[in-house]
Coordinates of C-alpha atoms and ligand atoms in Angstrom, one line a residue:
M230 CA 0.6 -0.2 0.1
A231 CA 1.3 3.9 -0.9
D232 CA 1.7 4.9 2.0
W233 CA 0.7 8.7 1.4
L234 CA -2.9 6.7 1.1
A235 CA -3.1 5.7 4.9
P236 CA -4.2 8.2 6.5
L237 CA -7.1 8.1 4.2
L238 CA -7.8 4.2 5.1
V239 CA -8.9 5.5 8.3
A240 CA -11.9 6.7 7.2
D241 CA -12.5 2.9 5.9
R242 CA -15.6 2.0 7.1
T243 CA -15.6 -1.6 6.1
G244 CA -14.0 -3.2 9.2
T245 CA -13.9 -6.4 11.0
E246 CA -17.7 -6.2 11.7
K247 CA -18.0 -7.1 8.5
S248 CA -16.4 -10.0 8.2
K249 CA -17.9 -11.6 11.2
R250 CA -20.8 -11.1 10.3
K251 CA -19.9 -12.8 7.2
L252 CA -19.0 -15.7 8.6
I253 CA -22.9 -16.0 10.0
M254 CA -25.3 -15.1 6.8
S255 CA -25.2 -13.7 3.1
T256 CA -26.4 -11.1 1.5
A257 CA -27.8 -10.8 -1.6
L258 CA -28.1 -7.4 -2.7
V259 CA -31.5 -5.9 -4.8
V260 CA -31.4 -2.7 -6.4
L261 CA -34.6 -1.1 -7.6
A262 CA -33.9 0.8 -10.4
A263 CA -36.8 0.0 -12.6
G264 CA -38.6 3.7 -12.4
K265 CA -38.8 6.2 -14.8
G266 CA -38.6 9.0 -13.4
T267 CA -41.2 11.7 -14.9
R268 CA -40.0 14.5 -12.9
M269 CA -36.6 14.2 -13.9
N270 CA -38.4 15.8 -17.2
S271 CA -34.8 13.5 -19.4
D272 CA -34.7 10.4 -21.7
I273 CA -31.4 9.2 -19.1
P274 CA -33.1 6.9 -16.7
K275 CA -33.1 8.6 -13.4
V276 CA -31.2 6.3 -12.0
L277 CA -28.3 7.0 -14.2
H278 CA -28.5 11.2 -13.7
P279 CA -24.8 11.7 -12.1
I280 CA -24.4 13.6 -8.6
A281 CA -20.4 14.1 -8.3
Q282 CA -20.1 12.6 -11.4
G283 CA -20.9 9.1 -10.6
S284 CA -24.6 8.2 -11.2
M285 CA -26.7 7.4 -8.7
L286 CA -26.9 3.9 -9.1
E287 CA -23.1 3.6 -8.9
H288 CA -23.8 5.8 -5.3
A289 CA -26.3 2.9 -4.7
L290 CA -24.1 0.4 -5.8
A291 CA -20.8 1.5 -3.6
A292 CA -23.1 1.7 -0.8
G293 CA -24.3 -2.2 -0.9
R294 CA -20.3 -2.9 -1.2
A295 CA -20.0 -2.5 1.7
L296 CA -22.2 -5.3 3.0
D297 CA -19.7 -7.5 1.2
P298 CA -22.8 -9.2 -0.9
E299 CA -23.2 -12.6 -2.3
R300 CA -25.1 -11.7 -5.0
V301 CA -26.3 -8.0 -6.6
I302 CA -29.4 -7.6 -8.4
V303 CA -30.0 -4.9 -10.1
V304 CA -34.2 -4.5 -11.2
A305 CA -34.7 -2.5 -14.2
G306 CA -37.7 -1.5 -16.7
H307 CA -37.7 1.9 -17.7
E308 CA -34.2 2.1 -20.3
A309 CA -33.4 -1.3 -19.4
E310 CA -30.6 -1.8 -22.0
A311 CA -28.9 1.7 -20.5
V312 CA -29.4 0.7 -17.2
R313 CA -27.7 -2.6 -18.2
A314 CA -24.4 -1.0 -20.0
A315 CA -24.1 0.8 -16.6
V316 CA -24.2 -1.5 -14.2
A317 CA -21.8 -3.7 -16.7
E318 CA -19.4 -1.0 -16.5
I319 CA -19.5 -0.2 -12.3
D320 CA -19.7 -4.0 -11.1
E321 CA -19.3 -6.8 -13.8
T322 CA -20.4 -9.1 -11.0
A323 CA -23.7 -7.7 -10.5
E324 CA -27.2 -9.0 -12.3
V325 CA -29.8 -7.2 -14.1
V326 CA -33.3 -8.4 -14.1
L327 CA -35.8 -7.3 -15.9
Q328 CA -39.1 -5.7 -15.0
E329 CA -41.3 -5.1 -17.9
E330 CA -44.2 -3.3 -16.4
Q331 CA -43.8 -0.9 -13.3
L332 CA -46.4 -2.5 -10.9
G333 CA -44.9 -1.3 -7.8
T334 CA -42.1 -2.2 -5.4
A335 CA -42.8 -5.5 -4.2
H336 CA -43.8 -6.6 -8.0
A337 CA -39.9 -5.3 -8.6
V338 CA -38.5 -7.0 -5.8
D339 CA -40.2 -10.2 -6.9
Q340 CA -38.7 -10.0 -9.9
T341 CA -35.2 -11.5 -8.6
R342 CA -36.9 -14.6 -8.0
A343 CA -35.6 -17.0 -10.3
A344 CA -32.2 -15.5 -10.4
L345 CA -32.5 -16.1 -6.3
T346 CA -33.6 -19.9 -6.1
G347 CA -31.6 -21.3 -4.2
F348 CA -29.6 -18.5 -2.2
S349 CA -30.5 -18.8 1.7
G350 CA -29.3 -15.6 3.4
D351 CA -30.4 -11.8 3.8
V352 CA -32.0 -10.0 1.0
V353 CA -31.3 -6.1 1.4
V354 CA -33.4 -4.0 -0.4
L355 CA -32.0 -0.1 -1.8
Y356 CA -33.6 1.9 -3.7
G357 CA -31.6 3.1 -7.0
D358 CA -32.3 6.0 -6.3
T359 CA -31.7 7.1 -2.7
P360 CA -27.8 7.3 -3.0
F361 CA -26.8 8.2 0.0
V362 CA -27.4 5.7 2.3
S363 CA -24.1 5.0 4.4
A364 CA -22.4 1.9 4.9
D365 CA -22.5 2.0 9.0
T366 CA -26.1 2.0 8.4
L367 CA -26.4 -0.7 6.5
E368 CA -24.3 -2.9 8.3
R369 CA -26.8 -1.4 11.1
M370 CA -29.8 -2.6 9.4
V371 CA -28.7 -6.2 8.8
A372 CA -27.3 -6.3 12.6
A373 CA -30.6 -5.7 13.7
R374 CA -32.3 -8.9 11.8
A375 CA -30.6 -10.9 15.0
Q376 CA -33.7 -9.8 16.7
A377 CA -36.4 -9.4 14.1
D378 CA -37.2 -10.9 11.1
L379 CA -37.9 -8.2 8.9
V380 CA -36.2 -5.2 9.5
V381 CA -37.1 -1.4 7.6
L382 CA -34.9 1.6 7.2
G383 CA -36.6 4.9 8.6
F384 CA -35.6 8.1 9.0
H385 CA -37.7 11.3 11.4
A386 CA -38.4 13.3 8.5
A387 CA -38.6 17.3 8.9
D388 CA -41.4 17.2 6.3
P389 CA -42.8 13.9 6.3
A390 CA -44.8 14.9 3.0
R391 CA -45.7 12.1 1.0
Y392 CA -43.5 9.0 2.5
G393 CA -45.2 6.4 3.7
R394 CA -45.5 6.2 7.3
L395 CA -44.1 3.9 9.7
L396 CA -46.1 2.6 12.6
M397 CA -44.4 1.8 15.8
Q398 CA -45.5 -0.2 18.9
G399 CA -42.6 0.4 21.0
D400 CA -39.8 -1.7 19.1
S401 CA -42.7 -3.4 17.1
L402 CA -42.9 -1.8 13.4
E403 CA -46.5 -2.6 13.2
R404 CA -47.4 -1.6 9.8
I405 CA -46.3 0.9 6.9
V406 CA -49.1 3.0 5.6
E407 CA -48.2 4.5 2.3
F408 CA -50.0 8.6 2.3
K409 CA -52.6 8.2 -0.5
D410 CA -53.8 5.3 2.0
A411 CA -53.3 6.9 5.2
S412 CA -56.0 8.8 7.8
E413 CA -55.0 12.2 9.0
A414 CA -54.3 11.0 12.4
E415 CA -51.6 8.5 10.5
R416 CA -50.0 11.6 8.7
T417 CA -49.2 13.6 11.4
V418 CA -46.5 10.6 12.0
D419 CA -43.4 12.0 10.9
F420 CA -41.4 8.6 11.4
C421 CA -40.9 7.5 7.4
N422 CA -40.6 5.0 5.4
S423 CA -37.3 5.3 3.4
G424 CA -38.1 1.8 1.4
L425 CA -34.9 0.0 2.7
M426 CA -35.2 -3.7 4.2
A427 CA -33.8 -6.3 4.9
C428 CA -35.7 -9.7 5.1
D429 CA -34.5 -13.5 5.2
A430 CA -34.9 -14.5 1.5
D431 CA -37.0 -17.7 2.1
L432 CA -39.3 -15.8 3.8
M433 CA -39.5 -12.3 2.2
F434 CA -40.1 -14.6 -1.4
D435 CA -42.7 -16.7 0.5
L436 CA -44.5 -13.3 1.6
L437 CA -44.2 -11.5 -1.6
A438 CA -46.1 -14.3 -3.3
R439 CA -49.5 -12.7 -1.0
I440 CA -49.2 -9.3 -1.8
G441 CA -52.0 -7.4 -3.8
N442 CA -52.7 -4.6 -5.4
K443 CA -55.8 -3.1 -3.4
N444 CA -54.8 -0.2 -2.7
A445 CA -54.9 3.6 -4.0
S446 CA -52.7 3.1 -6.4
G447 CA -53.4 -0.3 -7.2
E448 CA -49.6 -1.2 -7.2
Y449 CA -47.9 -4.1 -5.8
Y450 CA -46.8 -2.2 -3.0
L451 CA -43.2 -3.9 -0.9
T452 CA -44.5 -2.2 2.2
D453 CA -47.5 -4.7 2.4
L454 CA -44.8 -7.4 3.7
V455 CA -45.0 -5.7 7.1
E456 CA -48.3 -7.0 7.9
L457 CA -48.1 -10.4 6.1
A458 CA -45.1 -11.0 8.1
R459 CA -46.7 -9.7 11.3
A460 CA -49.9 -11.9 10.8
Q461 CA -47.4 -14.9 10.5
G462 CA -46.6 -14.5 14.0
R463 CA -43.2 -13.0 13.2
S464 CA -41.2 -9.9 14.0
V465 CA -40.7 -7.2 12.8
T466 CA -38.7 -4.0 13.6
A467 CA -37.4 -0.5 11.9
I468 CA -34.4 1.4 12.8
A469 CA -33.2 5.5 12.1
C470 CA -30.9 6.8 10.2
D471 CA -30.4 10.3 9.5
E472 CA -33.1 11.9 7.1
S473 CA -30.0 13.0 4.8
E474 CA -28.9 9.4 4.3
T475 CA -32.2 8.8 2.9
L476 CA -32.7 11.4 0.2
G477 CA -34.1 10.7 -2.7
V478 CA -34.0 12.3 -6.0
N479 CA -37.3 12.8 -8.3
S480 CA -36.1 16.0 -9.9
R481 CA -33.3 18.3 -11.6
A482 CA -34.1 20.6 -8.4
D483 CA -33.3 17.3 -5.5
L484 CA -30.3 16.5 -7.8
A485 CA -28.9 19.5 -7.5
A486 CA -29.3 19.7 -4.0
A487 CA -28.0 15.9 -3.5
D488 CA -25.6 17.0 -5.4
A489 CA -24.7 20.2 -3.0
V490 CA -25.5 17.6 0.2
F491 CA -22.7 15.1 -1.5
Q492 CA -19.8 17.6 -1.6
A493 CA -20.3 19.7 1.5
K494 CA -20.1 15.7 3.0
A495 CA -16.7 15.1 0.7
R496 CA -14.9 18.8 1.5
A497 CA -15.8 17.9 5.4
E498 CA -14.0 14.5 4.9
L499 CA -11.2 16.0 3.6
L500 CA -10.4 18.3 5.9
D501 CA -10.6 16.2 8.5
L502 CA -8.3 14.5 6.6
G503 CA -5.7 16.6 6.7
V504 CA -6.0 18.6 3.2
T505 CA -6.2 21.9 3.2
L506 CA -9.3 23.7 1.2
M507 CA -8.6 27.8 1.0
A508 CA -12.2 27.9 -0.2
P509 CA -13.7 24.5 0.6
E510 CA -17.2 25.6 -1.3
T511 CA -15.5 26.2 -4.5
V512 CA -14.3 22.8 -4.8
Y513 CA -15.5 20.8 -6.8
L514 CA -15.3 17.0 -6.4
A515 CA -15.9 13.7 -7.7
F516 CA -17.6 10.4 -5.3
D517 CA -14.2 8.7 -6.4
T518 CA -11.6 11.9 -5.6
V519 CA -8.7 10.6 -3.7
I520 CA -6.4 13.4 -1.8
G521 CA -3.7 12.8 0.6
R522 CA -2.7 14.9 3.5
D523 CA -1.2 18.2 3.8
T524 CA -2.0 18.7 -0.2
V525 CA -3.3 22.3 -0.7
I526 CA -6.1 23.1 -3.0
E527 CA -6.4 26.3 -3.8
P528 CA -10.0 28.4 -5.1
N529 CA -12.4 27.1 -8.2
V530 CA -10.8 23.9 -8.6
V531 CA -13.0 20.7 -10.2
F532 CA -12.3 17.0 -10.1
G533 CA -13.8 14.7 -13.0
P534 CA -14.1 10.6 -12.0
G535 CA -10.9 9.1 -11.1
V536 CA -8.4 11.7 -9.3
T537 CA -5.8 10.7 -6.8
V538 CA -3.4 13.3 -5.1
E539 CA -0.9 12.1 -2.8
S540 CA 0.2 13.9 0.2
G541 CA 2.1 17.4 0.3
A542 CA 0.7 18.5 -3.6
L543 CA -0.7 21.8 -4.7
I544 CA -3.4 22.2 -6.6
R545 CA -3.5 25.7 -7.8
A546 CA -6.8 27.9 -8.6
F547 CA -9.2 27.0 -11.6
S548 CA -7.5 23.6 -12.4
H549 CA -9.3 20.9 -13.8
L550 CA -8.3 17.3 -13.1
E551 CA -9.7 14.5 -14.8
G552 CA -8.5 10.7 -14.4
C553 CA -5.2 11.5 -13.6
H554 CA -2.3 11.0 -10.7
V555 CA -0.6 14.2 -8.9
S556 CA 2.0 12.8 -7.1
R557 CA 3.6 14.1 -3.6
G558 CA 5.1 17.6 -4.1
A559 CA 3.7 18.2 -7.3
K560 CA 2.6 21.6 -8.0
V561 CA 0.1 22.2 -10.5
G562 CA -1.3 25.3 -12.3
P563 CA -3.1 27.4 -11.8
Y564 CA -5.3 27.0 -14.6
A565 CA -4.2 23.6 -15.6
R566 CA -5.7 20.7 -17.2
L567 CA -5.1 17.2 -16.7
R568 CA -7.0 14.8 -18.6
P569 CA -7.3 11.0 -18.7
G570 CA -4.2 9.3 -18.1
A571 CA -2.0 12.3 -17.0
E572 CA 0.7 11.0 -14.5
L573 CA 2.7 13.3 -12.7
A574 CA 5.2 11.8 -10.4
E575 CA 6.9 13.7 -7.5
N576 CA 7.3 17.6 -7.5
T577 CA 6.6 18.0 -11.1
H578 CA 5.4 21.4 -12.2
I579 CA 2.4 22.0 -14.1
G580 CA 2.1 25.8 -15.1
N581 CA -1.0 27.9 -16.1
F582 CA -2.7 27.1 -19.6
V583 CA -0.8 23.5 -19.9
E584 CA -2.9 20.6 -21.1
I585 CA -1.6 17.2 -20.1
K586 CA -3.0 14.2 -21.4
N587 CA -2.0 9.9 -21.4
A588 CA 0.9 11.0 -20.7
E589 CA 3.9 10.2 -18.1
I590 CA 5.4 13.4 -16.6
A591 CA 9.1 11.6 -14.2
E592 CA 9.9 13.4 -11.3
G593 CA 10.9 16.6 -11.2
A594 CA 10.2 17.6 -14.3
K595 CA 8.4 21.1 -15.6
V596 CA 6.1 22.3 -18.1
N597 CA 5.0 25.9 -16.8
H598 CA 3.5 27.5 -19.6
L599 CA 0.6 27.3 -22.4
S600 CA 1.7 23.7 -23.7
Y601 CA -0.3 20.7 -24.9
I602 CA 1.2 16.9 -23.8
G603 CA -0.5 14.5 -25.3
D604 CA 1.0 10.6 -25.5
A605 CA 4.0 11.4 -24.3
S606 CA 6.5 10.4 -21.6
I607 CA 8.7 13.2 -20.6
G608 CA 12.0 11.7 -18.4
K609 CA 12.9 13.3 -15.5
E610 CA 14.2 17.0 -14.9
T611 CA 13.1 17.5 -18.1
N612 CA 12.3 20.9 -19.0
I613 CA 9.3 21.9 -21.4
G614 CA 9.2 25.1 -22.8
A615 CA 6.7 27.5 -23.1
G616 CA 4.1 27.1 -26.2
T617 CA 6.1 23.5 -26.6
I618 CA 3.0 21.2 -28.4
T619 CA 3.0 17.4 -29.3
C620 CA 1.7 16.7 -32.9
N621 CA -0.3 13.8 -31.6
Y622 CA -3.3 12.7 -33.9
D623 CA -2.2 12.8 -37.2
G624 CA -6.6 12.6 -38.2
V625 CA -6.5 8.9 -37.8
M626 CA -4.9 7.3 -35.4
K627 CA -2.3 8.7 -31.9
H628 CA 1.1 8.6 -31.7
R629 CA 3.4 9.2 -29.2
T630 CA 6.4 11.2 -28.2
Q631 CA 9.2 10.4 -25.8
I632 CA 11.5 12.8 -24.2
G633 CA 14.5 11.6 -22.0
A634 CA 15.8 13.1 -19.2
R635 CA 16.8 16.4 -18.7
A636 CA 15.9 17.2 -21.7
F637 CA 15.5 20.6 -22.7
I638 CA 12.5 21.5 -24.9
G639 CA 13.1 25.5 -26.3
S640 CA 10.0 28.1 -26.3
N641 CA 7.2 26.9 -29.3
T642 CA 8.0 23.4 -30.1
L643 CA 6.3 21.0 -32.1
L644 CA 6.7 17.4 -31.8
V645 CA 5.7 15.7 -34.3
A646 CA 4.6 12.0 -33.3
P647 CA 5.6 9.7 -33.2
V648 CA 9.2 11.2 -32.0
T649 CA 11.9 10.0 -29.9
L650 CA 14.3 12.5 -28.0
G651 CA 17.5 11.1 -26.2
H652 CA 18.3 12.3 -22.3
E653 CA 20.0 15.8 -22.5
T654 CA 18.9 17.1 -25.7
M655 CA 17.9 20.3 -26.8
T656 CA 15.5 21.8 -28.9
A657 CA 16.1 25.5 -30.2
S658 CA 13.3 28.2 -30.1
G659 CA 10.2 27.4 -32.8
T660 CA 11.8 24.3 -33.2
V661 CA 8.8 21.7 -35.8
V662 CA 10.6 18.3 -34.7
T663 CA 10.1 15.7 -36.6
K664 CA 13.1 13.4 -36.7
D665 CA 14.2 11.8 -33.5
V666 CA 17.6 13.6 -31.8
D667 CA 20.1 11.8 -30.1
H668 CA 21.6 11.7 -26.9
G669 CA 22.9 15.2 -26.4
D670 CA 22.1 16.5 -29.6
L671 CA 20.9 20.0 -29.7
A672 CA 17.5 20.3 -33.1
I673 CA 16.8 23.1 -34.4
S674 CA 14.8 24.0 -37.8
R675 CA 13.9 27.2 -38.8
T676 CA 15.1 29.6 -41.6
R677 CA 18.1 32.0 -40.6
Q678 CA 17.7 35.7 -39.6
E679 CA 18.6 38.2 -41.9
N680 CA 18.2 42.2 -40.8
K681 CA 17.4 44.4 -43.4
T682 CA 19.1 48.1 -42.6
G683 CA 16.8 50.9 -42.0
Y684 CA 14.2 48.8 -43.6
A685 CA 11.3 49.2 -40.8
E686 CA 11.9 53.3 -40.9
K687 CA 11.0 52.7 -44.6
I688 CA 8.7 50.9 -44.4
M689 CA 6.8 52.6 -41.9
D690 CA 6.8 55.8 -44.2
M691 CA 5.5 54.2 -46.7
L692 CA 2.5 52.9 -44.9
R693 CA 1.9 56.1 -42.9
A694 CA 1.8 58.1 -46.7
K695 CA -0.6 56.0 -47.8
K696 CA -2.6 56.1 -45.2
A697 CA -2.9 59.9 -45.7
R698 CA -3.8 59.6 -49.4
L699 CA -6.5 57.6 -48.3
T700 CA -7.6 59.9 -45.6
K701 CA -7.7 62.3 -48.1
G702 CA -9.7 60.8 -51.0
S703 CA -12.8 60.2 -48.4
E704 CA -12.7 63.1 -47.5
Ligands
UD1_841 C1 -42.0 4.0 -1.8 C2 -42.4 4.1 -0.4 C3 -42.8 4.5 0.4 C4 -41.4 5.4 0.6 C5 -40.6 5.4 -0.1 C6 -39.5 6.5 -0.1 C7 -43.7 2.1 -1.5 C8 -45.0 1.2 -1.2 N1 -43.8 3.1 -1.0 O1 -42.9 5.0 -2.3 O2 -43.2 3.9 1.7 O3 -41.6 6.4 1.8 O4 -40.6 4.5 -1.6 O5 -38.7 7.0 -0.9 O6 -42.7 1.2 -1.5 N2 -39.4 1.1 -8.6 C9 -39.5 -0.2 -9.6 N3 -40.5 -0.8 -10.0 C10 -41.7 -0.4 -10.1 C11 -42.0 0.5 -9.1 C12 -40.9 1.3 -8.2 O7 -38.4 -0.9 -9.7 O8 -42.6 -0.7 -10.3 C13 -38.2 1.6 -7.7 C14 -38.3 3.1 -8.5 O9 -37.5 3.3 -9.7 C15 -37.5 3.7 -7.1 C16 -38.2 2.4 -6.0 O10 -38.8 1.8 -6.3 O11 -36.3 3.5 -7.4 C17 -39.5 3.6 -5.3 O12 -40.4 3.7 -6.3 P1 -41.0 4.8 -6.1 O13 -42.3 4.4 -7.4 O14 -40.6 5.9 -5.7 O15 -42.2 4.4 -4.9 P2 -42.8 5.8 -4.1 O16 -44.2 6.0 -4.7 O17 -41.7 6.8 -3.2
MG842 MG1 -40.3 7.5 -4.9

């Protein structure tokens, strides 16, 4: 393990508790993602809308991984093919089952019946549009199964709105009543159903077969499991989590609000881990951003997915990073753009208006001003002058540029790839490098300069005279 990662792993919530539990029970995660999400007003299925650049589904699956599930099944319906493709990218071991018609949450879970034939253990139901449930909460849900046959996750809502209400008697959950079906008195209850639950698989499928759709929506409600379980003398309980964890997304406004919640949490976590954010509210993080201790992030920096920054680095203002790695002591920006495959070694400097893509920059190398370095490797302590460009694309294919250690690339050099420059090579400013340059050699390609005595003055006089004639003519 890289030592710069150590302080981050302190925050890793997967621990010994989980491995202990795993010995006694296996888990199948069922993620409901078939709904249309009408209020998103979108061609994209709701669960694929991003929060911090990871789809809601990705967040939900990441949360579920804390339970180390033996099976992961996503129930897709609306735009199922897009969901299937996204699932394959996120987790190749996850399965997708189709719910052709969206007849309700119970019907959705029931679509996993065939896939889970022969599975014994717990089914944990998550919602694809409830991305923020914490690993800790999921672990508490599963732990509560030791005391109850069915465990429902609830939360005390500041505004219970249209959520289903959890009707408790002491620790026992008596019934869940949907808002539409609730009496005035029941609607005053603020303990709400998140929709998430954990239940023994055999019991759940046995009960699901008995659920009907005689209710205000004409849907098969998963929430009816509670009464059915109790009618069989089974114990049912609800545990509570913080309302922020059950934040559901139904509209673009909810999506933006969820992103803001994520950002606030992620920034606070980074600050706790010893990262300096000079203006935290201006730093935009991705769901998987990793930053090491004592790194300083100046204002207005955007992190796309797949960025790792080691300890003691400096990311200066207005930089944009995605799919890249920044090592200890590196300085980036202001106004730098690191694109996928940018690998900065220790103590490298990437300055203003520099774009790096798919390139390794070795220890101590500098690319300080106005350059594009793509599909390249730059050797140790090499200095790339202002305005240097790797001409990596011929219109059809991409080609590599390789530069050795301690080279000095003059300003405004064009490196026409594929091309290799050895250690300790130089290029003169303005050179267009089309041929390889050997160790210790200088490349120069430009027309010789000629100075014409007195020409500047003569040309100016001529131009001024011309302007005067033209102005006179137009009067
Ligand atoms: C559900 C709960 C409600 C709870 C609320 C929390 C039921 C009957 N009600 O209501 O008690 O307070 O969630 O947000 O369960 N889905 C499918 N297939 C379907 C229907 C839904 O996959 O046929 C998926 C949706 O994509 C979504 C989730 O299930 O991810 C919840 O469905 P939704 O229609 O939003 O349920 P609510 O009416 O919000
Ligand atoms: Mg909903």
